[in-house]
Coordinates of C-alpha atoms and ligand atoms in Angstrom, one line a residue:
M1 CA -17.2 31.1 -116.6
P2 CA -14.6 28.4 -116.6
R3 CA -15.3 25.7 -114.1
K4 CA -12.5 24.5 -111.8
D5 CA -12.1 21.1 -110.3
E6 CA -13.6 21.8 -106.9
K7 CA -11.7 19.0 -105.3
S8 CA -8.5 20.9 -105.7
L9 CA -9.8 24.1 -104.3
I10 CA -9.3 25.5 -100.8
A11 CA -11.0 28.7 -99.4
G12 CA -10.0 31.0 -96.6
L13 CA -12.1 33.7 -95.0
D14 CA -10.5 36.4 -92.9
I15 CA -13.3 38.2 -91.0
G16 CA -11.4 41.3 -89.8
T17 CA -12.6 44.4 -88.0
S18 CA -11.9 46.6 -91.1
K19 CA -12.6 44.2 -94.0
V20 CA -13.8 40.7 -94.8
V21 CA -11.6 38.9 -97.3
A22 CA -12.4 35.6 -99.0
V23 CA -9.6 33.8 -101.0
V24 CA -9.7 30.8 -103.1
G25 CA -6.6 28.7 -103.8
E26 CA -6.0 25.9 -106.2
V27 CA -3.7 23.1 -105.2
G28 CA -1.4 22.0 -108.0
A29 CA -0.1 18.5 -108.7
D30 CA 3.1 19.4 -106.7
G31 CA 1.0 20.4 -103.6
A32 CA 1.7 24.1 -104.0
I33 CA -1.1 26.5 -103.8
E34 CA -2.0 29.2 -106.3
V35 CA -4.5 32.0 -105.4
V36 CA -7.2 32.0 -108.1
G37 CA -9.9 34.2 -106.5
L38 CA -10.0 37.1 -104.1
G39 CA -13.0 39.1 -102.7
S40 CA -12.8 41.9 -100.2
N41 CA -15.6 43.9 -98.6
P42 CA -15.6 46.5 -95.8
S43 CA -16.5 44.9 -92.5
R44 CA -19.3 46.5 -90.5
G45 CA -20.4 44.0 -87.9
L46 CA -17.2 43.6 -85.8
K47 CA -15.6 45.4 -82.9
K48 CA -12.1 44.7 -81.8
G49 CA -12.0 41.4 -83.8
V50 CA -15.3 40.1 -82.4
V51 CA -18.7 39.8 -84.1
V52 CA -21.1 42.3 -82.6
N53 CA -23.7 42.4 -85.4
I54 CA -24.6 39.2 -87.1
D55 CA -26.6 40.6 -90.0
S56 CA -24.0 43.1 -91.0
T57 CA -21.3 40.5 -90.8
V58 CA -23.3 38.0 -92.8
Q59 CA -23.7 40.6 -95.6
S60 CA -20.0 41.4 -95.7
I61 CA -19.1 37.7 -95.8
Q62 CA -21.6 37.1 -98.6
R63 CA -20.3 39.9 -100.7
A64 CA -16.7 38.9 -100.2
V65 CA -17.4 35.3 -101.0
D66 CA -19.5 36.1 -104.1
E67 CA -16.6 38.2 -105.5
A68 CA -14.0 35.5 -104.8
E69 CA -16.3 32.9 -106.4
Q70 CA -16.8 35.0 -109.5
M71 CA -13.1 35.6 -109.9
A72 CA -12.2 31.9 -109.4
G73 CA -15.1 30.7 -111.5
C74 CA -16.2 28.2 -108.8
R75 CA -18.5 27.7 -105.9
I76 CA -17.2 27.8 -102.3
H77 CA -18.8 25.2 -100.1
S78 CA -16.6 25.3 -97.0
L79 CA -13.7 27.4 -95.8
Y80 CA -11.1 28.0 -93.1
T81 CA -11.6 31.0 -91.0
G82 CA -9.6 33.0 -88.5
I83 CA -10.5 34.0 -84.9
A84 CA -9.1 37.0 -82.9
G85 CA -10.1 39.3 -80.1
S86 CA -9.2 40.0 -76.5
H87 CA -11.1 36.9 -75.3
I88 CA -8.2 34.8 -76.6
R89 CA -6.0 33.3 -73.9
S90 CA -2.9 31.1 -74.2
L91 CA -0.7 29.1 -71.9
N92 CA 2.1 26.5 -72.1
S93 CA 1.6 23.1 -70.7
H94 CA 3.2 19.7 -70.7
G95 CA 2.1 16.1 -70.4
V96 CA 3.9 12.8 -69.9
T97 CA 3.2 9.2 -71.0
A98 CA 4.9 5.9 -71.0
I99 CA 6.0 4.6 -74.5
K100 CA 4.2 1.3 -74.6
N101 CA 6.3 -0.7 -76.9
H102 CA 9.5 1.3 -76.4
E103 CA 9.1 2.8 -79.8
V104 CA 7.0 5.9 -80.2
V105 CA 3.8 5.4 -82.3
A106 CA 1.2 8.1 -83.2
A107 CA -1.0 6.8 -80.3
D108 CA 1.7 7.6 -77.8
V109 CA 2.1 11.1 -79.1
D110 CA -1.7 11.5 -78.9
R111 CA -1.7 10.4 -75.2
A112 CA 1.1 12.7 -74.3
I113 CA -0.7 15.7 -75.9
E114 CA -4.0 14.7 -74.2
A115 CA -2.1 14.6 -70.9
A116 CA -0.9 18.1 -71.5
R117 CA -4.4 19.2 -72.2
V118 CA -5.4 18.5 -68.6
V119 CA -5.2 22.1 -67.3
A120 CA -7.9 24.3 -65.7
I121 CA -9.7 26.3 -68.3
P122 CA -12.5 28.7 -67.4
A123 CA -16.0 27.3 -68.2
D124 CA -16.7 30.0 -70.8
Q125 CA -13.5 29.3 -72.7
K126 CA -12.9 26.5 -75.2
V127 CA -9.6 25.1 -76.5
L128 CA -8.9 26.3 -80.0
H129 CA -5.5 24.8 -80.6
I130 CA -3.1 22.5 -78.9
L131 CA 0.2 23.2 -80.7
P132 CA 3.1 20.8 -80.0
R133 CA 6.3 22.8 -79.2
E134 CA 8.7 20.0 -78.6
F135 CA 8.9 16.4 -77.4
I136 CA 11.3 15.0 -74.8
I137 CA 12.1 11.3 -75.0
D138 CA 13.7 10.1 -71.7
T139 CA 16.2 13.0 -71.3
Q140 CA 16.6 13.9 -75.0
E141 CA 15.1 17.4 -75.6
G142 CA 14.2 19.3 -78.7
I143 CA 12.5 16.5 -80.7
H144 CA 10.0 17.6 -83.3
E145 CA 9.2 14.3 -85.0
P146 CA 9.0 11.7 -82.2
V147 CA 7.3 8.8 -84.1
G148 CA 9.6 5.9 -84.6
M149 CA 12.1 6.9 -81.9
S150 CA 13.0 4.6 -79.1
G151 CA 12.6 5.3 -75.4
V152 CA 10.4 4.7 -72.4
R153 CA 9.1 8.1 -71.4
L154 CA 7.5 10.6 -73.8
E155 CA 6.9 14.2 -72.7
A156 CA 5.0 16.7 -74.9
K157 CA 5.4 20.4 -74.4
V158 CA 2.4 22.2 -75.9
H159 CA 1.0 25.7 -76.4
I160 CA -2.7 25.8 -75.7
V161 CA -4.8 28.6 -77.2
T162 CA -8.4 29.1 -75.8
G163 CA -11.1 31.5 -76.9
A164 CA -14.6 32.5 -75.6
V165 CA -17.2 30.0 -76.5
S166 CA -19.7 32.6 -77.5
A167 CA -17.3 34.5 -79.8
A168 CA -16.5 31.3 -81.7
Q169 CA -20.1 30.3 -81.9
N170 CA -21.2 33.7 -83.3
L171 CA -18.4 33.5 -85.9
I172 CA -19.5 30.1 -87.1
K173 CA -23.2 31.2 -87.0
C174 CA -22.4 34.0 -89.5
I175 CA -20.7 31.6 -91.9
H176 CA -23.5 29.0 -91.6
R177 CA -26.0 31.8 -92.4
C178 CA -24.2 32.3 -95.7
G179 CA -24.8 28.6 -96.5
L180 CA -21.2 27.7 -96.0
E181 CA -19.4 25.1 -93.8
V182 CA -16.4 25.7 -91.6
D183 CA -13.4 23.5 -92.2
D184 CA -11.6 24.8 -89.2
V185 CA -11.1 28.0 -87.1
I186 CA -7.6 29.2 -86.8
L187 CA -6.1 31.8 -84.5
E188 CA -5.4 34.8 -86.8
Q189 CA -1.8 35.5 -85.9
L190 CA -1.0 31.8 -86.4
A191 CA -2.3 32.1 -89.9
S192 CA -0.5 35.4 -90.6
S193 CA 2.8 33.9 -89.3
R194 CA 2.4 30.9 -91.6
A195 CA 2.2 33.4 -94.5
V196 CA 5.0 35.8 -93.7
L197 CA 7.6 34.2 -91.4
S198 CA 10.5 32.1 -92.8
D199 CA 11.5 28.8 -91.1
D200 CA 14.9 30.4 -90.3
E201 CA 13.3 33.3 -88.4
K202 CA 11.1 30.8 -86.4
E203 CA 14.2 28.7 -85.6
L204 CA 16.2 31.8 -84.5
G205 CA 13.3 33.3 -82.6
V206 CA 10.9 35.9 -83.9
C207 CA 7.9 37.9 -82.8
L208 CA 5.1 38.4 -85.3
V209 CA 3.0 41.5 -84.8
D210 CA -0.2 41.7 -86.9
I211 CA -1.6 45.3 -86.5
G212 CA -5.1 45.3 -88.0
G213 CA -8.0 47.7 -87.5
G214 CA -9.4 46.5 -84.2
T215 CA -6.7 44.3 -82.6
T216 CA -2.9 43.8 -82.7
D217 CA -2.2 40.1 -82.6
I218 CA 1.2 38.7 -81.4
A219 CA 2.8 35.3 -81.9
V220 CA 6.3 34.5 -80.6
F221 CA 8.3 31.6 -82.1
T222 CA 11.4 30.2 -80.5
N223 CA 13.4 27.1 -81.6
G224 CA 11.1 26.6 -84.6
S225 CA 7.9 26.4 -82.5
I226 CA 5.2 28.7 -81.2
S227 CA 5.9 29.8 -77.6
H228 CA 3.6 32.6 -76.9
T229 CA 0.5 34.3 -78.2
A230 CA -1.3 37.5 -77.1
V231 CA -3.9 40.0 -78.4
I232 CA -3.7 43.7 -77.6
P233 CA -7.0 45.7 -78.2
I234 CA -5.3 48.7 -79.8
A235 CA -4.8 49.0 -83.6
G236 CA -5.4 51.2 -86.6
D237 CA -9.0 52.2 -85.6
Q238 CA -7.6 54.0 -82.6
V239 CA -5.1 55.9 -84.7
T240 CA -8.0 57.0 -87.0
N241 CA -10.0 58.0 -84.0
D242 CA -7.1 60.0 -82.6
I243 CA -6.8 61.9 -85.9
A244 CA -10.6 62.5 -86.0
I245 CA -10.5 64.0 -82.5
A246 CA -7.3 66.0 -82.9
L247 CA -8.1 67.5 -86.3
R248 CA -11.9 67.7 -85.6
T249 CA -12.8 65.9 -88.8
P250 CA -15.3 63.0 -89.5
T251 CA -13.9 59.5 -89.1
Q252 CA -14.2 58.7 -92.8
S253 CA -12.0 61.7 -93.7
A254 CA -9.6 60.9 -90.8
E255 CA -9.2 57.4 -92.2
E256 CA -8.4 58.8 -95.7
I257 CA -5.9 61.3 -94.3
K258 CA -4.2 58.6 -92.2
V259 CA -3.7 56.3 -95.2
K260 CA -2.6 59.0 -97.5
Y261 CA -0.5 61.4 -95.4
A262 CA 0.2 60.0 -91.9
C263 CA 3.6 59.0 -90.6
C264 CA 4.4 57.6 -87.2
L265 CA 7.8 59.2 -86.8
T266 CA 7.9 63.0 -86.5
Q267 CA 11.5 63.1 -87.7
M268 CA 10.2 61.8 -91.1
A269 CA 7.4 64.4 -91.5
S270 CA 7.8 67.8 -92.9
A271 CA 6.4 70.9 -91.3
D272 CA 6.2 72.7 -94.7
E273 CA 4.0 70.1 -96.4
N274 CA 0.3 71.0 -95.8
I275 CA -2.8 68.9 -96.1
E276 CA -6.4 70.0 -96.4
V277 CA -8.7 68.6 -93.7
T278 CA -12.5 68.5 -93.9
S279 CA -14.3 70.1 -91.0
V280 CA -17.4 68.8 -89.3
G281 CA -20.7 70.6 -90.0
D282 CA -20.6 73.4 -92.6
R283 CA -17.3 74.9 -91.5
A284 CA -14.7 75.5 -94.1
P285 CA -11.9 73.0 -94.6
R286 CA -8.6 73.8 -92.7
R287 CA -5.0 73.2 -93.4
F288 CA -2.6 71.2 -91.2
S289 CA 1.1 70.4 -91.7
R290 CA 2.2 66.7 -92.0
L291 CA 4.3 67.3 -89.0
S292 CA 1.3 68.1 -86.8
L293 CA -0.5 64.9 -88.2
A294 CA 2.6 62.8 -87.3
E295 CA 2.5 64.4 -83.8
V296 CA -0.9 62.8 -83.3
V297 CA 0.0 59.4 -84.8
E298 CA 3.4 58.9 -83.2
P299 CA 2.3 58.6 -79.5
R300 CA -0.3 56.0 -80.4
Y301 CA 2.1 53.8 -82.3
E302 CA 4.7 54.3 -79.6
E303 CA 2.1 53.3 -77.0
L304 CA 1.3 50.2 -79.0
F305 CA 4.9 49.1 -79.4
T306 CA 5.6 49.8 -75.7
L307 CA 2.6 47.5 -74.8
I308 CA 4.0 44.8 -77.1
K309 CA 7.4 45.2 -75.5
A310 CA 5.9 44.8 -72.1
E311 CA 4.0 41.7 -73.2
L312 CA 7.3 40.2 -74.6
Q313 CA 9.0 40.9 -71.3
R314 CA 6.2 39.3 -69.4
S315 CA 6.3 36.3 -71.6
G316 CA 10.0 35.7 -70.8
Y317 CA 10.9 35.3 -74.5
E318 CA 12.2 38.9 -75.0
N319 CA 15.9 37.7 -75.1
L320 CA 15.2 34.7 -77.2
I321 CA 14.0 36.4 -80.4
A322 CA 17.3 36.9 -82.3
A323 CA 15.5 37.4 -85.6
G324 CA 13.6 40.4 -84.1
V325 CA 10.2 41.6 -84.9
V326 CA 8.1 41.2 -88.1
L327 CA 5.2 43.7 -88.5
T328 CA 2.2 42.8 -90.7
G329 CA -1.5 43.7 -91.1
G330 CA -2.9 46.8 -92.7
S331 CA -1.6 49.2 -90.0
A332 CA 2.0 47.9 -90.5
Q333 CA 1.9 49.9 -93.7
M334 CA 2.1 53.2 -91.8
E335 CA 5.2 55.2 -92.9
G336 CA 7.9 55.0 -90.3
A337 CA 6.4 52.0 -88.5
T338 CA 9.4 49.7 -88.8
E339 CA 11.8 52.6 -87.9
L340 CA 9.8 53.5 -84.7
A341 CA 9.4 49.8 -83.8
E342 CA 13.2 49.3 -84.0
Q343 CA 13.7 52.3 -81.7
V344 CA 11.2 50.9 -79.1
F345 CA 12.1 47.2 -79.3
E346 CA 15.8 47.8 -79.8
M347 CA 15.6 44.9 -82.2
P348 CA 15.8 44.4 -86.0
T349 CA 12.3 44.9 -87.4
R350 CA 10.9 44.3 -90.9
R351 CA 7.6 44.6 -92.6
G352 CA 6.2 41.2 -93.7
A353 CA 3.8 40.3 -96.5
P354 CA 2.7 36.9 -97.8
L355 CA 5.3 35.7 -100.3
S356 CA 5.1 32.0 -100.5
V357 CA 2.1 31.7 -102.8
A358 CA 1.7 32.0 -106.5
G359 CA -1.2 33.8 -108.3
L360 CA -2.4 37.4 -108.1
A361 CA 1.0 38.2 -106.9
E362 CA 0.8 42.0 -107.2
V363 CA -2.4 42.1 -105.2
I364 CA -1.8 39.5 -102.6
R365 CA 1.7 40.6 -101.6
N366 CA 0.2 43.1 -99.2
P367 CA 0.4 42.9 -95.4
I368 CA -3.4 43.3 -95.4
Y369 CA -3.7 39.7 -96.9
S370 CA -1.3 37.9 -94.5
T371 CA -4.1 36.3 -92.5
S372 CA -6.1 35.2 -95.6
V373 CA -3.1 33.7 -97.3
G374 CA -2.1 32.0 -94.1
L375 CA -5.5 30.4 -93.8
L376 CA -5.1 28.9 -97.3
L377 CA -1.7 27.6 -96.4
F378 CA -3.0 26.0 -93.2
G379 CA -5.9 24.6 -95.1
N380 CA -3.6 23.1 -97.6
E381 CA -1.4 21.5 -94.9
N382 CA -4.6 20.1 -93.2
R383 CA -5.7 18.6 -96.5
Q384 CA -2.4 17.0 -97.2
A385 CA -2.4 15.6 -93.7
K386 CA -5.9 14.2 -94.3
L387 CA -4.8 12.7 -97.6
N388 CA -1.9 11.0 -96.0
A389 CA -4.3 9.8 -93.4
S390 CA -1.4 9.2 -91.2
L391 CA -2.4 12.1 -88.9
A392 CA -5.4 10.2 -87.6
V393 CA -4.7 11.6 -84.2
G394 CA -4.8 15.3 -85.1
N395 CA -7.7 14.9 -87.4
K396 CA -9.8 12.9 -85.0
S397 CA -9.6 15.5 -82.3
L398 CA -10.1 18.3 -84.8
L399 CA -13.2 16.6 -86.3
A400 CA -14.6 15.9 -82.9
R401 CA -14.0 19.5 -81.8
M402 CA -15.6 20.9 -84.9
K403 CA -18.6 18.6 -84.5
S404 CA -19.2 19.8 -81.0
W405 CA -19.0 23.4 -82.2
F406 CA -21.5 22.9 -84.9
K407 CA -23.9 21.3 -82.5
G408 CA -23.2 24.2 -80.2
N409 CA -22.6 21.9 -77.2
F410 CA -19.4 23.4 -76.0
Ligands
ATP501 N1 -1.3 52.6 -96.0 C1 -1.8 52.5 -94.8 N2 -1.2 53.2 -93.8 C2 -1.6 53.1 -92.5 N3 -2.6 52.4 -92.1 C3 -3.3 51.7 -93.1 C4 -2.9 51.7 -94.4 N4 -3.7 50.9 -95.1 C5 -4.6 50.4 -94.2 N5 -4.3 50.8 -93.0 C6 -5.1 50.5 -91.8 O1 -5.0 49.2 -91.6 C7 -6.2 48.8 -90.8 C8 -6.8 47.6 -91.4 O2 -5.9 46.5 -91.4 P1 -6.3 45.0 -91.6 O3 -7.0 45.0 -92.9 O4 -5.1 44.2 -91.4 O5 -7.4 44.9 -90.4 P2 -8.4 43.7 -90.2 O6 -7.8 42.4 -90.4 O7 -9.7 44.0 -90.9 O8 -8.7 44.0 -88.6 P3 -8.4 43.0 -87.3 O9 -7.4 42.1 -87.7 O10 -7.9 44.0 -86.3 O11 -9.7 42.4 -87.0 C9 -7.1 50.0 -90.8 O12 -7.1 50.6 -89.5 C10 -6.5 50.9 -91.8 O13 -6.7 52.3 -91.5
MG502 MG1 -6.7 41.0 -89.4

């Protein structure tokens, strides 16, 4: 097995409701990342994005990591992982500070962000991310790089993401049980958006919708920055469940039928095309038309898109996303999903897959891997920042945060 220089390797672990994916990326001399290892294993210990069975999750992680290590020819010691689930909350906040020497330095930025952090957060929630959206110096708005600018008053507008303490602890516990360290925990839709959205889309305003197995994760970007995040506990598993109930077939066969034949737009399904459906018990298989299958699937996708639309309206950003909606995640592969989404949202919609990485291109360019690839890209940026050491502010708070997680003293 060829041995890779482990210093240039980054690993990501997407612990999803349907599958656990481990990816290994190698950072080249130019700083770009190439995927060199990928391992995927069905996930058994999660419900709606949250760990409910530690032993099963540990097994899935171990298998996925072993596979990725074997393919990459290396050992993984630590990795970046994603977090999701309906326990995730988010809010926008702002903080103000005086610019001490009339020229912004990193410490001023740190103070402004810290001031924005002072908001009431429930005791069982912990801050996962404080994402700067923009800075305002005196009256000048829309500043993204404040360091070095002159002024007297610095205001930071931030997006704060919090998650349940117990959910994060269980996730970290599973990874530790596999003998691995956690570099950082990243909100899943943030990772996915890093992998599939272009800078132009973020600038123009866009809504990323990651439809997985257990949850649908949303991230809204306006003016180049994150503005809103939300999690809806409806996704592919519900669709499979609907099919199982409507066609009276075991869940496993409902899943196969869904992936092979389902379509979420009845206009696109033919009434003449028949599929054979396994019955429960000893009963003989029956035949259904693709149209009747689509009639089961369409209402669930329509409900999901309607809920997302309502969330967008509630967030107040509905009219600010000129680039429309980008669907990703396994369930975005459903035939007719973009067409139905366009009808419901009345906005341009496209399907997004990770594009900006090299290596294993044919495999990795699938909406299923958006979160995993995004984790690698985040990890790479984090590493570059550490190397530059100029981001002492961000790293310090990140390290302090991670230390407290490991100790469990939230
Ligand atoms: N071709 C397909 N058409 C429709 N649905 C599909 C297809 N392929 C996979 N899916 C569905 O995608 C879902 C899995 O997606 P994904 O791998 O993104 O989920 P996950 O990341 O494990 O879960 P989550 O993010 O919700 O925790 C499953 O419900 C599966 O049935
Ligand atoms: Mg997912």
